[in-house]
CSV table of C-alpha atoms in Angstrom, one decimal:
chain,number,residue,atom,x,y,z
A,1,UNK,CA,-35.5,8.5,-5.8
A,2,UNK,CA,-33.8,5.5,-3.9
A,3,UNK,CA,-30.3,4.0,-3.5
A,4,UNK,CA,-30.5,0.9,-2.2
A,5,UNK,CA,-28.9,0.1,1.4
A,6,UNK,CA,-27.0,3.3,1.0
A,7,UNK,CA,-29.7,5.5,1.0
A,8,UNK,CA,-29.8,6.5,4.9
A,9,UNK,CA,-26.1,7.7,4.3
A,10,UNK,CA,-27.0,9.6,1.7
A,11,UNK,CA,-29.8,11.1,3.5
A,12,UNK,CA,-26.7,11.6,6.5
A,13,UNK,CA,-24.4,13.2,4.6
A,14,UNK,CA,-26.8,15.6,2.8
A,15,UNK,CA,-28.4,16.5,6.1
A,16,UNK,CA,-25.0,17.7,7.4
A,17,UNK,CA,-24.0,19.7,4.6
A,18,UNK,CA,-27.3,21.5,4.6
A,19,UNK,CA,-27.2,22.1,8.4
A,20,UNK,CA,-23.3,23.8,7.6
A,21,UNK,CA,-24.3,25.9,4.6
A,22,UNK,CA,-27.1,27.1,6.9
A,23,UNK,CA,-24.7,28.0,9.7
A,24,UNK,CA,-22.3,29.5,7.5
A,25,UNK,CA,-25.2,31.6,5.4
A,26,UNK,CA,-27.0,32.7,8.7
A,27,UNK,CA,-24.4,33.0,11.1
A,28,UNK,CA,-21.2,33.9,9.3
A,29,UNK,CA,-23.2,35.8,6.6
A,30,UNK,CA,-21.6,34.2,3.5
A,31,UNK,CA,-23.7,34.0,0.6
A,32,UNK,CA,-25.7,31.6,0.3
A,33,UNK,CA,-25.3,31.1,-3.6
A,34,UNK,CA,-21.6,31.4,-3.2
A,35,UNK,CA,-18.9,28.8,-3.4
A,36,UNK,CA,-17.4,29.6,0.1
A,37,UNK,CA,-20.4,28.9,1.8
A,38,UNK,CA,-21.1,25.6,0.0
A,39,UNK,CA,-17.2,24.7,-0.3
A,40,UNK,CA,-16.7,25.2,3.7
A,41,UNK,CA,-20.0,23.4,4.3
A,42,UNK,CA,-18.5,20.1,2.4
A,43,UNK,CA,-14.9,20.7,4.5
A,44,UNK,CA,-17.0,20.6,7.4
A,45,UNK,CA,-18.9,17.6,6.6
A,46,UNK,CA,-15.7,15.9,6.0
A,47,UNK,CA,-13.7,16.9,9.3
A,48,UNK,CA,-16.9,15.8,10.9
A,49,UNK,CA,-16.7,12.1,9.4
A,50,UNK,CA,-13.0,12.2,10.5
A,51,UNK,CA,-13.6,13.2,14.1
A,52,UNK,CA,-16.1,10.4,14.5
A,53,UNK,CA,-13.8,7.7,12.6
A,54,UNK,CA,-10.6,8.8,14.8
A,55,UNK,CA,-11.7,5.5,17.1
A,56,UNK,CA,-11.5,3.5,13.8
A,57,UNK,CA,-8.2,5.1,12.9
A,58,UNK,CA,-6.3,4.5,16.3
A,59,UNK,CA,-7.4,0.4,15.5
A,60,UNK,CA,-5.9,0.3,12.2
A,61,UNK,CA,-2.6,1.6,13.5
A,62,UNK,CA,-2.5,-0.3,16.1
A,63,UNK,CA,-3.2,-3.4,13.9
A,64,UNK,CA,-1.0,-2.1,11.0
A,65,UNK,CA,1.9,-1.8,13.9
A,66,UNK,CA,1.1,-5.6,15.3
A,67,UNK,CA,1.7,-6.7,11.3
A,68,UNK,CA,4.6,-4.7,10.6
A,69,UNK,CA,6.2,-6.5,14.2
A,70,UNK,CA,5.4,-10.1,13.0
A,71,UNK,CA,7.0,-9.9,9.3
A,72,UNK,CA,10.2,-11.1,10.2
A,73,UNK,CA,8.4,-14.4,11.5
A,74,UNK,CA,5.8,-14.4,8.5
A,75,UNK,CA,8.9,-14.6,6.3
A,76,UNK,CA,10.7,-17.1,8.0
A,77,UNK,CA,7.1,-19.6,8.2
A,78,UNK,CA,7.0,-19.0,4.4
A,79,UNK,CA,10.5,-19.9,4.3
A,80,UNK,CA,11.1,-22.9,6.2
A,81,UNK,CA,6.9,-24.8,5.3
A,82,UNK,CA,7.2,-23.0,1.4
A,83,UNK,CA,6.6,-26.9,0.1
A,84,UNK,CA,4.0,-27.7,2.4
A,85,UNK,CA,0.7,-25.1,2.6
A,86,UNK,CA,-1.3,-26.5,4.7
A,87,UNK,CA,1.7,-26.7,7.4
A,88,UNK,CA,2.2,-23.2,6.7
A,89,UNK,CA,-1.3,-21.8,7.2
A,90,UNK,CA,-1.5,-23.1,10.3
A,91,UNK,CA,1.7,-21.8,11.5
A,92,UNK,CA,0.4,-18.6,10.3
A,93,UNK,CA,-2.5,-18.5,12.0
A,94,UNK,CA,-0.6,-20.3,15.2
A,95,UNK,CA,1.3,-16.2,14.7
A,96,UNK,CA,-2.1,-14.2,14.4
A,97,UNK,CA,-3.3,-15.7,17.7
A,98,UNK,CA,0.1,-15.3,19.4
A,99,UNK,CA,0.3,-11.6,18.5
A,100,UNK,CA,-3.8,-10.7,18.6
A,101,UNK,CA,-3.7,-9.7,15.4
A,102,UNK,CA,-4.4,-10.9,12.0
A,103,UNK,CA,-4.1,-9.3,7.8
A,104,UNK,CA,-8.1,-8.6,8.2
A,105,UNK,CA,-7.4,-6.4,11.3
A,106,UNK,CA,-5.9,-3.6,9.3
A,107,UNK,CA,-8.1,-3.4,6.8
A,108,UNK,CA,-11.3,-3.7,8.6
A,109,UNK,CA,-11.2,-0.2,9.7
A,110,UNK,CA,-10.8,1.1,5.8
A,111,UNK,CA,-13.6,-1.2,4.9
A,112,UNK,CA,-16.2,0.4,7.4
A,113,UNK,CA,-15.4,3.5,6.3
A,114,UNK,CA,-15.9,3.0,3.1
A,115,UNK,CA,-19.6,2.7,2.8
A,116,UNK,CA,-19.4,6.5,4.7
A,117,UNK,CA,-17.0,7.7,1.7
A,118,UNK,CA,-18.9,6.3,-1.1
A,119,UNK,CA,-22.0,8.1,0.1
A,120,UNK,CA,-20.7,11.5,0.6
A,121,UNK,CA,-18.9,11.0,-3.3
A,122,UNK,CA,-22.2,10.1,-4.6
A,123,UNK,CA,-23.8,13.2,-2.4
A,124,UNK,CA,-21.5,15.6,-4.3
A,125,UNK,CA,-21.3,13.7,-7.4
A,126,UNK,CA,-24.9,14.1,-7.4
A,127,UNK,CA,-25.3,17.5,-6.6
A,128,UNK,CA,-22.1,18.5,-9.4
A,129,UNK,CA,-24.9,17.1,-11.4
A,130,UNK,CA,-27.9,19.2,-10.7
A,131,UNK,CA,-30.0,15.7,-9.8
A,132,UNK,CA,-32.0,15.5,-6.1
A,133,UNK,CA,-30.4,14.0,-3.1
A,134,UNK,CA,-31.3,13.1,0.3
A,135,UNK,CA,-32.2,16.6,1.6
A,136,UNK,CA,-30.6,18.5,-1.0
A,137,UNK,CA,-33.3,19.5,-3.4
A,138,UNK,CA,-35.1,22.5,-4.6
A,139,UNK,CA,-33.7,26.2,-4.3
A,140,UNK,CA,-30.5,24.1,-2.2
A,141,UNK,CA,-30.2,22.0,-5.1
A,142,UNK,CA,-30.1,25.3,-7.1
A,143,UNK,CA,-28.1,27.0,-4.6
A,144,UNK,CA,-25.5,24.6,-4.9
A,145,UNK,CA,-25.4,25.0,-9.2
A,146,UNK,CA,-24.8,28.2,-9.2
A,147,UNK,CA,-21.9,28.5,-6.1
A,148,UNK,CA,-18.2,28.5,-7.3
A,149,UNK,CA,-15.2,28.2,-5.5
A,150,UNK,CA,-12.4,30.8,-7.6
A,151,UNK,CA,-14.4,31.1,-10.6
A,152,UNK,CA,-15.3,27.2,-11.1
A,153,UNK,CA,-18.6,25.8,-10.7
A,154,UNK,CA,-18.9,23.2,-8.5
A,155,UNK,CA,-20.0,20.7,-11.1
A,156,UNK,CA,-17.0,21.7,-13.6
A,157,UNK,CA,-14.2,19.1,-14.0
A,158,UNK,CA,-10.9,19.8,-15.8
A,159,UNK,CA,-12.2,17.4,-18.8
A,160,UNK,CA,-15.6,18.9,-19.1
A,161,UNK,CA,-14.4,22.4,-19.0
A,162,UNK,CA,-13.6,24.5,-21.7
A,163,UNK,CA,-12.4,27.9,-19.9
A,164,UNK,CA,-9.0,28.2,-19.2
A,165,UNK,CA,-9.9,29.5,-15.5
A,166,UNK,CA,-11.7,26.5,-14.8
A,167,UNK,CA,-8.9,24.2,-15.6
A,168,UNK,CA,-6.6,26.5,-14.2
A,169,UNK,CA,-8.7,26.1,-10.9
A,170,UNK,CA,-9.0,22.2,-11.2
A,171,UNK,CA,-5.4,21.6,-12.2
A,172,UNK,CA,-4.2,23.4,-8.9
A,173,UNK,CA,-6.8,21.8,-6.9
A,174,UNK,CA,-5.6,18.0,-8.4
A,175,UNK,CA,-1.8,19.0,-7.4
A,176,UNK,CA,-2.4,20.0,-3.8
A,177,UNK,CA,-4.5,16.6,-3.6
A,178,UNK,CA,-1.5,14.3,-4.6
A,179,UNK,CA,0.7,16.7,-3.7
A,180,UNK,CA,-0.7,16.2,0.5
A,181,UNK,CA,-1.2,12.3,-0.6
A,182,UNK,CA,2.6,12.0,-1.3
A,183,UNK,CA,3.7,14.1,1.6
A,184,UNK,CA,1.1,11.7,4.4
A,185,UNK,CA,2.8,9.0,2.8
A,186,UNK,CA,6.1,10.3,2.9
A,187,UNK,CA,6.7,11.3,6.5
A,188,UNK,CA,4.9,7.9,7.6
A,189,UNK,CA,7.7,6.4,5.6
A,190,UNK,CA,11.0,8.2,6.9
A,191,UNK,CA,9.7,9.5,10.3
A,192,UNK,CA,7.3,6.3,11.8
A,193,UNK,CA,9.0,2.7,10.4
A,194,UNK,CA,10.8,0.8,12.4
A,195,UNK,CA,14.8,1.2,11.0
A,196,UNK,CA,15.5,-2.2,12.4
A,197,UNK,CA,13.5,-4.2,10.7
A,198,UNK,CA,13.9,-4.7,7.0
A,199,UNK,CA,10.4,-6.5,5.3
A,200,UNK,CA,8.6,-6.5,2.3
A,201,UNK,CA,5.5,-4.6,4.6
A,202,UNK,CA,8.2,-1.4,3.8
A,203,UNK,CA,8.6,-2.4,0.1
A,204,UNK,CA,4.8,-2.3,-0.6
A,205,UNK,CA,4.6,1.1,1.4
A,206,UNK,CA,7.7,2.7,-0.2
A,207,UNK,CA,5.8,2.0,-3.5
A,208,UNK,CA,2.2,3.4,-2.8
A,209,UNK,CA,4.0,6.2,-1.6
A,210,UNK,CA,4.6,7.1,-5.6
A,211,UNK,CA,1.4,5.1,-6.6
A,212,UNK,CA,-1.4,6.8,-4.7
A,213,UNK,CA,-0.6,10.4,-5.7
A,214,UNK,CA,0.0,9.6,-9.6
A,215,UNK,CA,-3.5,7.3,-9.6
A,216,UNK,CA,-5.3,10.8,-7.6
A,217,UNK,CA,-3.9,12.9,-10.3
A,218,UNK,CA,-5.5,10.4,-13.2
A,219,UNK,CA,-8.9,10.2,-11.9
A,220,UNK,CA,-9.0,13.8,-10.6
A,221,UNK,CA,-9.2,15.1,-13.9
A,222,UNK,CA,-12.8,13.4,-13.6
A,223,UNK,CA,-13.6,14.5,-10.4
A,224,UNK,CA,-15.9,17.7,-9.6
A,225,UNK,CA,-14.7,20.8,-8.0
A,226,UNK,CA,-16.8,19.7,-4.9
A,227,UNK,CA,-15.2,16.4,-5.3
A,228,UNK,CA,-11.5,18.2,-5.3
A,229,UNK,CA,-12.5,19.8,-2.0
A,230,UNK,CA,-13.7,16.7,-0.5
A,231,UNK,CA,-10.4,14.6,-1.2
A,232,UNK,CA,-8.2,18.0,-0.4
A,233,UNK,CA,-10.0,18.4,2.9
A,234,UNK,CA,-9.3,14.5,3.6
A,235,UNK,CA,-6.2,14.5,2.7
A,236,UNK,CA,-4.7,18.1,4.6
A,237,UNK,CA,-6.7,15.8,7.5
A,238,UNK,CA,-4.7,12.7,7.3
A,239,UNK,CA,-1.4,14.5,6.9
A,240,UNK,CA,-2.2,16.7,10.1
A,241,UNK,CA,-3.6,13.5,11.8
A,242,UNK,CA,-0.2,11.6,10.9
A,243,UNK,CA,2.1,14.2,12.3
A,244,UNK,CA,0.2,14.2,15.7
A,245,UNK,CA,0.6,9.8,15.8
A,246,UNK,CA,3.9,10.6,14.7
A,247,UNK,CA,4.7,12.8,17.7
A,248,UNK,CA,2.8,11.4,20.4
A,249,UNK,CA,2.7,8.1,19.8
A,250,UNK,CA,5.3,7.2,17.3
A,251,UNK,CA,6.2,3.6,16.2
A,252,UNK,CA,8.8,2.0,18.2
A,253,UNK,CA,12.2,2.1,16.7
A,254,UNK,CA,11.4,4.5,14.3
A,255,UNK,CA,13.2,8.1,14.2
A,256,UNK,CA,10.2,9.8,15.6
A,257,UNK,CA,10.6,7.4,18.4
A,258,UNK,CA,14.1,7.8,19.1
A,259,UNK,CA,13.3,11.8,18.7
A,260,UNK,CA,10.1,11.6,21.5
A,261,UNK,CA,12.3,10.0,24.2
A,262,UNK,CA,14.8,12.4,23.8
A,263,UNK,CA,12.1,14.9,24.1
A,264,UNK,CA,10.5,12.9,27.5
A,265,UNK,CA,14.3,12.9,28.5
A,266,UNK,CA,15.2,16.5,28.8
A,267,UNK,CA,11.5,17.8,29.8
A,268,UNK,CA,12.2,14.8,33.1
A,269,UNK,CA,9.1,12.8,31.9
A,270,UNK,CA,10.9,9.5,31.3
A,271,UNK,CA,10.9,6.9,33.3
A,272,UNK,CA,14.0,4.3,33.6
A,273,UNK,CA,12.2,1.8,31.7
A,274,UNK,CA,11.9,3.8,28.5
A,275,UNK,CA,8.3,4.7,29.4
A,276,UNK,CA,6.2,8.2,30.0
A,277,UNK,CA,4.8,9.7,33.1
A,278,UNK,CA,1.7,10.3,32.0
A,279,UNK,CA,-0.8,13.1,33.9
A,280,UNK,CA,-4.1,13.0,34.2
A,281,UNK,CA,-6.7,12.9,31.6
A,282,UNK,CA,-5.0,10.1,29.8
A,283,UNK,CA,-2.2,12.3,29.6
A,284,UNK,CA,-3.7,15.0,28.3
A,285,UNK,CA,-2.5,17.3,31.1
A,286,UNK,CA,1.1,17.3,32.2
A,287,UNK,CA,2.4,15.3,35.1
A,288,UNK,CA,2.2,16.1,38.7
A,289,UNK,CA,5.9,17.3,39.8
A,290,UNK,CA,6.0,14.8,42.6
A,291,UNK,CA,5.7,12.3,39.4
A,292,UNK,CA,8.8,14.0,38.2
A,293,UNK,CA,10.6,13.8,40.9
A,294,UNK,CA,10.0,9.9,42.0
A,295,UNK,CA,11.2,9.3,38.4
A,296,UNK,CA,14.3,11.2,38.4
A,297,UNK,CA,15.5,9.7,41.7
A,298,UNK,CA,14.9,6.6,40.6
A,299,UNK,CA,16.6,7.1,36.7
A,300,UNK,CA,19.2,8.7,39.5
A,301,UNK,CA,19.7,5.4,41.4
A,302,UNK,CA,19.8,3.3,38.2
A,303,UNK,CA,22.9,5.4,36.8
A,304,UNK,CA,24.4,5.1,40.0
A,305,UNK,CA,24.2,1.6,40.0
A,306,UNK,CA,25.2,1.4,36.6
A,307,UNK,CA,28.9,3.4,37.3
A,308,UNK,CA,29.0,1.5,40.1
A,309,UNK,CA,29.1,-1.8,37.7
A,310,UNK,CA,31.4,-0.4,35.9
A,311,UNK,CA,33.9,0.6,38.3
A,312,UNK,CA,33.9,-2.3,40.2
A,313,UNK,CA,36.0,-4.6,37.4
A,314,UNK,CA,38.4,-2.1,37.1
A,315,UNK,CA,39.5,-2.1,40.4
A,316,UNK,CA,39.9,-5.9,40.1
A,317,UNK,CA,41.7,-5.7,37.6
A,318,UNK,CA,44.2,-3.0,38.9
A,319,UNK,CA,44.3,-5.2,41.6
A,320,UNK,CA,45.4,-8.2,39.8
A,321,UNK,CA,47.7,-6.5,37.8
A,322,UNK,CA,49.7,-5.4,41.2
A,323,UNK,CA,49.7,-9.0,42.3
A,324,UNK,CA,51.0,-10.3,39.2
A,325,UNK,CA,53.6,-7.7,39.2
A,326,UNK,CA,55.1,-8.8,42.4
A,327,UNK,CA,55.0,-12.3,41.8
A,328,UNK,CA,57.0,-11.5,38.6
A,329,UNK,CA,59.5,-9.7,40.2
A,330,UNK,CA,60.3,-12.8,43.2
A,331,UNK,CA,60.2,-15.2,40.4
A,332,UNK,CA,63.6,-16.6,40.1
A,333,UNK,CA,65.2,-16.5,36.5
A,334,UNK,CA,66.3,-19.2,34.6
A,335,UNK,CA,70.0,-20.0,34.5
A,336,UNK,CA,71.5,-18.9,30.5
A,337,UNK,CA,73.9,-21.5,29.4
A,338,UNK,CA,78.1,-21.0,29.2
A,339,UNK,CA,79.4,-19.7,26.2
A,340,UNK,CA,81.9,-22.8,26.2
A,341,UNK,CA,79.6,-25.4,26.2
A,342,UNK,CA,80.0,-28.1,24.3
A,343,UNK,CA,76.7,-30.2,23.6
A,344,UNK,CA,76.9,-33.6,23.8
A,345,UNK,CA,76.0,-34.9,20.4
A,346,UNK,CA,78.8,-32.5,18.7
A,347,UNK,CA,81.3,-34.2,21.5
A,348,UNK,CA,80.4,-37.6,21.0
A,349,UNK,CA,81.3,-37.1,17.3
A,350,UNK,CA,85.2,-36.7,17.6
A,351,UNK,CA,85.7,-39.5,19.9
A,352,UNK,CA,84.1,-42.0,17.1
A,353,UNK,CA,86.2,-40.9,14.7
A,354,UNK,CA,89.2,-41.3,16.8
A,355,UNK,CA,88.2,-44.6,18.1
A,356,UNK,CA,87.8,-45.6,14.1
A,357,UNK,CA,91.0,-44.5,13.7
A,358,UNK,CA,93.1,-46.5,16.0
A,359,UNK,CA,91.0,-49.5,15.2
A,360,UNK,CA,92.3,-49.3,11.5
A,361,UNK,CA,89.5,-48.5,9.7
A,362,UNK,CA,89.4,-46.1,6.8
A,363,UNK,CA,89.9,-42.6,7.0
A,364,UNK,CA,87.4,-40.3,6.4
A,365,UNK,CA,87.4,-38.9,2.7
A,366,UNK,CA,89.0,-41.9,0.9
A,367,UNK,CA,87.4,-44.5,-1.1
A,368,UNK,CA,88.1,-48.6,-1.1
A,369,UNK,CA,88.9,-50.4,-4.3
A,370,UNK,CA,86.8,-53.2,-4.5
A,371,UNK,CA,88.9,-56.4,-4.8
A,372,UNK,CA,89.0,-58.3,-8.2
A,373,UNK,CA,87.2,-61.6,-7.9
A,374,UNK,CA,90.1,-64.6,-8.1
A,375,UNK,CA,92.5,-62.8,-7.7
A,376,UNK,CA,95.8,-63.6,-5.3
A,377,UNK,CA,97.1,-62.1,-2.8
A,378,UNK,CA,101.3,-61.4,-3.7
A,379,UNK,CA,103.5,-63.2,-1.5
A,380,UNK,CA,106.0,-60.8,0.3
A,381,UNK,CA,109.9,-61.3,-0.9
C-alpha cells in the first residue's frame, strides 16, 4: 500500500513503534497484546520525535521573540503608511532585514514538524482501523487491535463506542488533553511575555489560549484512543519543555525573567551588566569559584561608584547652603520707611488747594450758576 511522498515517514514511524513494543514486551515483560505495551510504545515514539525537533523548537522561540520585539515598530509603520501599501511593504521588509527575522521564521519550524506529526497520526489511525501500514502488519496488527487501555481498545472513539466505560476513558483523556493544552498556553502568557510592551501579538496569543483547548476537545471526540495517547503525550511534553524554557531562558521583561535575575543575583552568578556567569559544557555545569568571585568584585566596584556618585551632589548642596547662609547674614537690611512720612502726592494736594483759595477761585464743593445771556450786571448804588 502506497502513501505518496509520506510513505517513508509512515515506515519510519511504524518501525519506531514496533521497536519500542519489542522493548517493552521482551525486556520489561509487558503483555505483548496489552494496552500498556502499545500505549507506552506510542508515547515513547512521540518523545523520540520531540527530542529530534528540539533544535527547531529553539529556532521557533528565537523567531517568535524577535517578532514580538518589533511589533511596536510594525504598528508604527502601518499607521504611518496606511494609505501607501507599497511603501508600507518596503518599510516592513526593511524592518525584518534589520531584525534578522520575518513572519515565516516562526512558522517554518511548525511547517517542518507537520509531516512528522501527520505521519504519526496516519499510522495510529490506520492501526486503530486494522489496516496494514509500514512495518505494522500481520500478527503485530492483530496484537495492536487487541490492546486495551483501562478497558478501552486503541481503536475506540468517544462517538463510535456504545460502552459506558469506553466513553468515560475517552472523555477523561479528552479533558486531560485540552487541559494540558490550556495550561501550556497560559503559563506562556502569564510568565513568559514581555509586560512592558502591549502589542496585538499578545492579544492573539491570549485568544488562542482559549481557542485551542476548545478545538481539541471538539475534535477529540472523533479521535481513537491511540491518537488521544499521542496528543496527550505531546501536550505534556510541550508543557514540560515550556517550563524548562521559562526557567532557564525566559523572555526579557517578563515575570520569569525578573525571577531568574533574582535567583542569579542570590547565587552570585549575575554580572554587573545583568548577564549570567555560565559554567562549562554550555552552561550545564556550575561556574568556577574564581569566576563568581571576579563577578562579585566587579559588582562591588560598580556599587561603590554608584554610591559615591549619589553622595557627591549632596555634599555640594550642603556647602552651597552654608555659603548662601553666610552671605545672607552679612547683607544689609533695607531701610524701613518712617511712620510719619507723608507721600509727595498727598502733600502736594493741600498746597494746591490753598493756592486756589487765595486766588479767589471757587470753593470746593460749591456749584457755579451759569450767567443768563443778555442780562446786564446791576450797578452799585
